[in-house]
């Protein structure tokens, strides 16, 4: 993943007054906002920005995932979102080799069978993003601080419009983690194993756990 | 006279009850299939479907912990093992990973059906293929320990004569007669 300097993508905002509703605590109706850093546009996405990008994205050269049958009711419902957001992050991070939209689609199928809210108290939505990942992708000091999401609630992750870009951004990070662990370019299976936490896991059932992804990917590439 | 009549009637009734009970027992034993599998023809683009009829004591279940890394520690895989008539084990799995409580809940629903009947019908998916590399064995209690001989099939539904439980809405197709 191509890294962009986060140092040049933040600015300091000096302490400044801000009007607030008059209250007992603040009878003057003015408060002072302390000096703080602000992320510049292009280093984060909130819900509004996600929709703005999705609605204005040129779909002409977007590589879509295959529409081959996976025998699931909603299997092709998210092809546009998958293609568009894969292309967006491939360009933004200059990912080489680029993330494959078929890989993303097979991953989503293997995580949720394309159901937007599979029952799981720990992981949420179509891409089964965990509560921990939800926290990390929004942490301005965390492992994906170069490009984060902001003001995305856990409930928002039940919406594929939001969950799909979050999952692809997280997968781009997982690609770089897999490459660090392996010391070579990660192939699609390495990336998915890392996403599922199985790349270096010593579980006896790794093969079985990975079977569904392989099956979907194989059908999409037919 | 009346007393003798009642005695005769009771004797007749006893022998009739005995006959009916014997008949039911015999027909039950005859009709109970150890294991029967039928492949259902579907669209070639879709999964192969199989209807399996078997005795409920030939099925065991477990939730396998996948012991993944980092934030993925929740992953469990629901597995079911079926013993066929040749005492070979057919493994069956749920299509997606589940958190432990959800996996156990699923297992409990299947257990309810297995406990309340002696014969069940299952709808299973994927190609039915031998797995020559498998060394894993499963313990079926009084039926003994037996080796897994097939590749994993995918769980769709399980039915007793009275009740069905399944995830057939996951797919666009299911076995004929299985509720959607």
Coordinates of N, CA and C in Angstrom, one line a residue, chain B residues 26-158:
Chain B
X26 N -43.0 -53.5 15.0 CA -42.5 -54.1 13.8 C -42.4 -53.1 12.7
X27 N -43.5 -52.4 12.4 CA -43.5 -51.5 11.3 C -42.6 -50.3 11.5
X28 N -42.4 -49.9 12.8 CA -41.5 -48.9 13.1 C -40.1 -49.3 12.8
X29 N -39.8 -50.6 13.2 CA -38.4 -51.1 12.9 C -38.2 -51.2 11.4
X30 N -39.2 -51.7 10.7 CA -39.0 -51.9 9.2 C -38.9 -50.5 8.5
X31 N -39.7 -49.5 8.9 CA -39.7 -48.3 8.2 C -38.5 -47.4 8.6
X32 N -37.8 -47.7 9.7 CA -36.7 -46.8 10.1 C -35.5 -47.1 9.2
X33 N -35.1 -46.0 8.5 CA -33.9 -46.2 7.7 C -32.7 -45.9 8.4
X34 N -31.7 -46.7 8.3 CA -30.4 -46.4 8.9 C -29.8 -45.2 8.3
X35 N -29.8 -45.2 6.9 CA -29.2 -44.1 6.2 C -29.6 -44.2 4.7
X36 N -30.1 -43.1 4.2 CA -30.5 -43.1 2.8 C -30.2 -41.7 2.2
X37 N -29.5 -41.7 1.1 CA -29.2 -40.4 0.5 C -29.7 -40.3 -0.9
X38 N -30.3 -39.2 -1.3 CA -30.8 -39.0 -2.7 C -30.3 -37.7 -3.2
X39 N -29.7 -37.7 -4.4 CA -29.3 -36.4 -5.0 C -30.4 -35.8 -5.7
X40 N -30.6 -34.5 -5.5 CA -31.7 -33.8 -6.2 C -31.1 -33.0 -7.4
X41 N -31.7 -33.2 -8.6 CA -31.1 -32.5 -9.7 C -31.6 -31.0 -9.7
X42 N -30.6 -30.1 -9.8 CA -30.9 -28.7 -9.9 C -30.2 -28.0 -11.1
X43 N -30.4 -26.7 -11.1 CA -29.7 -25.9 -12.1 C -28.2 -26.2 -12.0
X44 N -27.4 -26.4 -13.1 CA -26.0 -26.7 -12.9 C -25.2 -25.5 -12.3
X45 N -25.8 -24.3 -12.3 CA -25.1 -23.2 -11.7 C -25.1 -23.2 -10.2
X46 N -26.1 -24.0 -9.7 CA -26.3 -24.0 -8.2 C -25.6 -25.2 -7.6
X47 N -25.6 -25.1 -6.2 CA -25.1 -26.2 -5.5 C -25.8 -27.5 -5.7
X48 N -25.1 -28.7 -5.6 CA -25.8 -29.9 -5.6 C -26.6 -30.0 -4.3
X49 N -27.8 -30.6 -4.4 CA -28.6 -30.8 -3.2 C -28.8 -32.3 -2.9
X50 N -28.8 -32.6 -1.6 CA -29.0 -34.0 -1.2 C -30.0 -34.1 -0.1
X51 N -30.9 -35.1 -0.2 CA -31.8 -35.3 0.9 C -31.3 -36.6 1.6
X52 N -31.1 -36.5 2.9 CA -30.6 -37.6 3.7 C -31.7 -38.0 4.7
X53 N -32.0 -39.3 4.7 CA -32.9 -39.8 5.7 C -32.1 -40.7 6.6
X54 N -32.1 -40.5 7.9 CA -31.3 -41.3 8.8 C -31.9 -41.3 10.2
X55 N -31.4 -42.3 11.0 CA -31.8 -42.3 12.4 C -31.1 -41.2 13.2
X56 N -31.8 -40.6 14.1 CA -31.2 -39.4 14.8 C -30.0 -39.7 15.6
X57 N -29.9 -41.0 16.1 CA -28.6 -41.3 16.9 C -27.4 -41.4 16.0
X58 N -27.5 -41.3 14.7 CA -26.4 -41.4 13.8 C -25.9 -40.0 13.5
X59 N -26.4 -39.0 14.3 CA -25.9 -37.6 14.0 C -25.3 -37.0 15.3
X60 N -24.2 -36.4 15.3 CA -23.6 -35.7 16.4 C -23.2 -34.3 15.9
X61 N -23.1 -33.4 16.9 CA -22.8 -32.0 16.5 C -21.7 -31.4 17.4
X62 N -21.0 -30.4 16.9 CA -20.1 -29.6 17.7 C -19.8 -28.2 17.2
X63 N -19.4 -27.3 18.0 CA -19.0 -26.0 17.6 C -17.5 -25.9 17.7
X64 N -16.8 -25.8 16.6 CA -15.3 -25.8 16.6 C -14.8 -24.4 16.8
X65 N -13.9 -24.2 17.7 CA -13.3 -22.9 17.9 C -12.2 -22.8 16.9
X66 N -12.2 -21.7 16.1 CA -11.1 -21.6 15.1 C -9.8 -21.0 15.6
X67 N -9.8 -20.5 16.8 CA -8.6 -19.9 17.4 C -7.9 -18.9 16.4
X68 N -8.6 -18.0 16.0 CA -8.0 -17.0 15.0 C -7.2 -15.9 15.8
X69 N -6.6 -15.0 15.1 CA -5.8 -14.0 15.8 C -6.6 -12.7 16.0
X70 N -6.0 -11.9 16.8 CA -6.5 -10.5 17.1 C -8.0 -10.4 17.3
X71 N -8.6 -9.5 16.5 CA -10.1 -9.2 16.8 C -11.0 -10.3 16.3
X72 N -10.4 -11.4 15.7 CA -11.2 -12.5 15.2 C -11.4 -13.7 16.1
X73 N -11.1 -13.5 17.3 CA -11.2 -14.6 18.3 C -12.6 -15.2 18.5
X74 N -13.6 -14.6 17.9 CA -15.0 -15.0 18.1 C -15.3 -16.2 17.2
X75 N -14.5 -16.5 16.2 CA -14.9 -17.4 15.1 C -15.1 -18.8 15.6
X76 N -16.3 -19.3 15.4 CA -16.6 -20.8 15.6 C -17.2 -21.3 14.3
X77 N -17.0 -22.6 14.1 CA -17.7 -23.2 13.0 C -18.6 -24.3 13.5
X78 N -19.8 -24.2 13.1 CA -20.8 -25.3 13.5 C -20.5 -26.5 12.6
X79 N -20.4 -27.7 13.2 CA -20.2 -28.9 12.4 C -21.1 -30.0 12.9
X80 N -21.6 -30.8 12.0 CA -22.5 -31.9 12.3 C -21.8 -33.1 11.6
X81 N -21.9 -34.3 12.2 CA -21.3 -35.5 11.6 C -22.4 -36.5 11.5
X82 N -22.5 -37.1 10.3 CA -23.5 -38.1 10.1 C -22.8 -39.5 9.8
X83 N -23.3 -40.5 10.4 CA -22.8 -41.9 10.2 C -23.6 -42.6 9.2
X84 N -23.0 -43.0 8.0 CA -23.8 -43.6 7.0 C -24.0 -45.1 7.3
X85 N -24.6 -45.8 6.3 CA -24.9 -47.3 6.6 C -23.6 -48.1 6.5
X86 N -22.5 -47.5 6.0 CA -21.2 -48.3 5.9 C -20.3 -47.8 7.1
X87 N -20.9 -47.1 8.0 CA -20.2 -46.6 9.2 C -19.0 -45.6 8.7
X88 N -19.3 -44.9 7.7 CA -18.4 -43.8 7.3 C -19.0 -42.5 7.8
X89 N -18.1 -41.5 8.1 CA -18.6 -40.3 8.7 C -18.7 -39.2 7.6
X90 N -19.9 -38.6 7.5 CA -20.0 -37.4 6.5 C -20.1 -36.2 7.3
X91 N -19.1 -35.3 7.1 CA -19.1 -34.0 7.9 C -20.0 -32.9 7.2
X92 N -20.7 -32.1 8.0 CA -21.5 -31.1 7.5 C -21.2 -29.8 8.3
X93 N -21.2 -28.7 7.6 CA -20.9 -27.5 8.3 C -21.9 -26.3 8.0
X94 N -22.0 -25.4 8.9 CA -22.8 -24.2 8.6 C -22.0 -23.3 7.7
X95 N -22.8 -22.5 6.9 CA -22.0 -21.8 5.8 C -21.2 -20.7 6.2
X96 N -21.4 -20.0 7.3 CA -20.6 -18.9 7.8 C -20.1 -19.1 9.2
X97 N -19.1 -18.4 9.6 CA -18.6 -18.5 11.0 C -19.5 -17.8 11.9
X98 N -19.6 -18.4 13.1 CA -20.5 -17.9 14.1 C -19.8 -17.6 15.4
X99 N -20.3 -16.7 16.2 CA -19.9 -16.4 17.5 C -20.4 -17.6 18.4
X100 N -19.6 -17.9 19.5 CA -19.9 -19.1 20.2 C -21.4 -19.3 20.6
X101 N -22.0 -18.2 21.2 CA -23.3 -18.3 21.7 C -24.3 -18.6 20.6
X102 N -24.0 -18.0 19.4 CA -24.9 -18.2 18.2 C -24.8 -19.6 17.7
X103 N -23.5 -20.1 17.7 CA -23.3 -21.5 17.3 C -24.0 -22.5 18.2
X104 N -23.9 -22.2 19.5 CA -24.6 -23.1 20.5 C -26.1 -23.1 20.4
X105 N -26.6 -21.9 20.1 CA -28.0 -21.7 19.9 C -28.5 -22.6 18.7
X106 N -27.7 -22.5 17.6 CA -28.0 -23.3 16.4 C -28.0 -24.8 16.8
X107 N -27.0 -25.2 17.5 CA -26.8 -26.6 17.9 C -28.0 -27.0 18.8
X108 N -28.5 -26.1 19.6 CA -29.6 -26.5 20.5 C -30.9 -26.7 19.7
X109 N -31.1 -25.9 18.7 CA -32.3 -26.1 17.8 C -32.2 -27.4 17.1
X110 N -31.1 -27.8 16.6 CA -30.9 -29.1 16.0 C -31.1 -30.2 17.0
X111 N -30.6 -30.0 18.2 CA -30.7 -31.0 19.2 C -32.1 -31.3 19.6
X112 N -32.9 -30.2 19.6 CA -34.4 -30.4 20.0 C -35.0 -31.4 19.0
X113 N -34.7 -31.2 17.7 CA -35.3 -32.1 16.7 C -34.7 -33.6 16.9
X114 N -33.5 -33.7 17.1 CA -32.8 -35.0 17.2 C -33.4 -35.8 18.5
X115 N -33.6 -35.0 19.6 CA -34.1 -35.7 20.8 C -35.5 -36.2 20.7
X116 N -36.3 -35.5 19.9 CA -37.8 -35.8 19.9 C -38.2 -36.8 18.8
X117 N -37.3 -37.4 18.1 CA -37.7 -38.3 17.1 C -36.5 -39.3 16.8
X118 N -36.9 -40.4 16.2 CA -35.9 -41.4 16.0 C -35.3 -41.3 14.5
X119 N -36.1 -40.7 13.7 CA -35.7 -40.5 12.3 C -35.8 -39.1 11.8
X120 N -34.8 -38.6 11.1 CA -34.8 -37.2 10.6 C -34.5 -37.2 9.1
X121 N -34.9 -36.1 8.5 CA -34.6 -35.9 7.1 C -33.8 -34.6 7.0
X122 N -32.7 -34.6 6.3 CA -31.8 -33.4 6.2 C -31.7 -33.0 4.7
X123 N -31.6 -31.7 4.5 CA -31.3 -31.2 3.2 C -29.8 -30.7 3.3
X124 N -28.9 -31.2 2.5 CA -27.5 -30.9 2.5 C -27.1 -30.4 1.2
X125 N -26.0 -29.6 1.1 CA -25.6 -28.9 -0.1 C -24.1 -29.3 -0.4
X126 N -23.7 -28.9 -1.7 CA -22.4 -29.1 -2.2 C -22.2 -30.5 -2.8
X127 N -21.1 -30.7 -3.5 CA -20.8 -32.0 -4.1 C -20.4 -33.0 -3.0
X128 N -21.0 -34.2 -3.2 CA -20.7 -35.3 -2.3 C -19.4 -36.1 -2.8
X129 N -18.3 -35.7 -2.1 CA -17.0 -36.3 -2.6 C -16.3 -37.0 -1.4
X130 N -15.5 -38.0 -1.8 CA -14.7 -38.7 -0.8 C -13.5 -37.8 -0.4
X131 N -13.0 -37.9 0.8 CA -11.8 -37.2 1.2 C -10.8 -38.2 1.6
X132 N -9.9 -38.5 0.7 CA -8.9 -39.6 1.0 C -7.9 -39.2 2.0
X133 N -7.7 -37.9 2.2 CA -6.7 -37.4 3.2 C -7.1 -37.3 4.6
X134 N -8.4 -37.4 4.8 CA -8.9 -37.2 6.2 C -8.6 -38.4 7.1
X135 N -8.0 -38.0 8.3 CA -7.7 -39.0 9.3 C -8.5 -38.9 10.5
X136 N -9.3 -37.8 10.5 CA -10.1 -37.4 11.7 C -11.2 -38.5 12.0
X137 N -11.4 -38.7 13.3 CA -12.4 -39.7 13.7 C -13.5 -39.0 14.6
X138 N -14.7 -39.5 14.6 CA -15.7 -38.9 15.4 C -16.3 -40.1 16.3
X139 N -16.7 -39.7 17.5 CA -17.2 -40.7 18.4 C -18.8 -40.6 18.5
X140 N -19.4 -41.7 18.1 CA -20.9 -41.7 18.1 C -21.4 -42.5 19.2
X141 N -20.7 -42.5 20.4 CA -21.2 -43.2 21.6 C -21.3 -44.7 21.4
X142 N -22.5 -45.2 21.6 CA -22.7 -46.7 21.5 C -22.5 -47.2 20.1
X143 N -22.5 -46.3 19.1 CA -22.3 -46.8 17.7 C -20.8 -46.8 17.3
X144 N -20.0 -46.4 18.3 CA -18.6 -46.5 18.1 C -17.9 -45.2 17.5
X145 N -16.6 -45.4 17.3 CA -15.8 -44.3 16.8 C -15.5 -44.6 15.3
X146 N -15.7 -43.6 14.4 CA -15.6 -43.9 13.0 C -14.9 -42.7 12.3
X147 N -14.3 -43.0 11.2 CA -13.5 -42.1 10.4 C -14.3 -41.2 9.5
X148 N -13.9 -39.9 9.4 CA -14.5 -39.1 8.3 C -14.0 -39.5 7.0
X149 N -14.9 -39.8 6.1 CA -14.5 -40.3 4.7 C -14.9 -39.3 3.6
X150 N -15.6 -38.3 3.9 CA -16.0 -37.4 2.9 C -15.6 -35.9 3.1
X151 N -15.7 -35.1 2.1 CA -15.5 -33.7 2.2 C -16.7 -33.1 2.8
X152 N -16.6 -31.9 3.4 CA -17.7 -31.2 4.1 C -18.8 -30.9 3.1
X153 N -20.0 -31.2 3.6 CA -21.2 -30.7 2.9 C -21.7 -29.5 3.7
X154 N -22.7 -28.8 3.2 CA -23.2 -27.6 3.9 C -24.6 -27.8 4.4
X155 N -24.8 -27.4 5.6 CA -26.1 -27.6 6.3 C -27.1 -26.6 5.7
X156 N -28.3 -27.2 5.3 CA -29.4 -26.4 4.9 C -30.6 -26.5 5.9
X157 N -31.1 -27.7 6.1 CA -32.2 -27.9 7.0 C -32.3 -29.3 7.5
X158 N -33.0 -29.4 8.7 CA -33.3 -30.7 9.3 C -34.7 -30.8 9.7

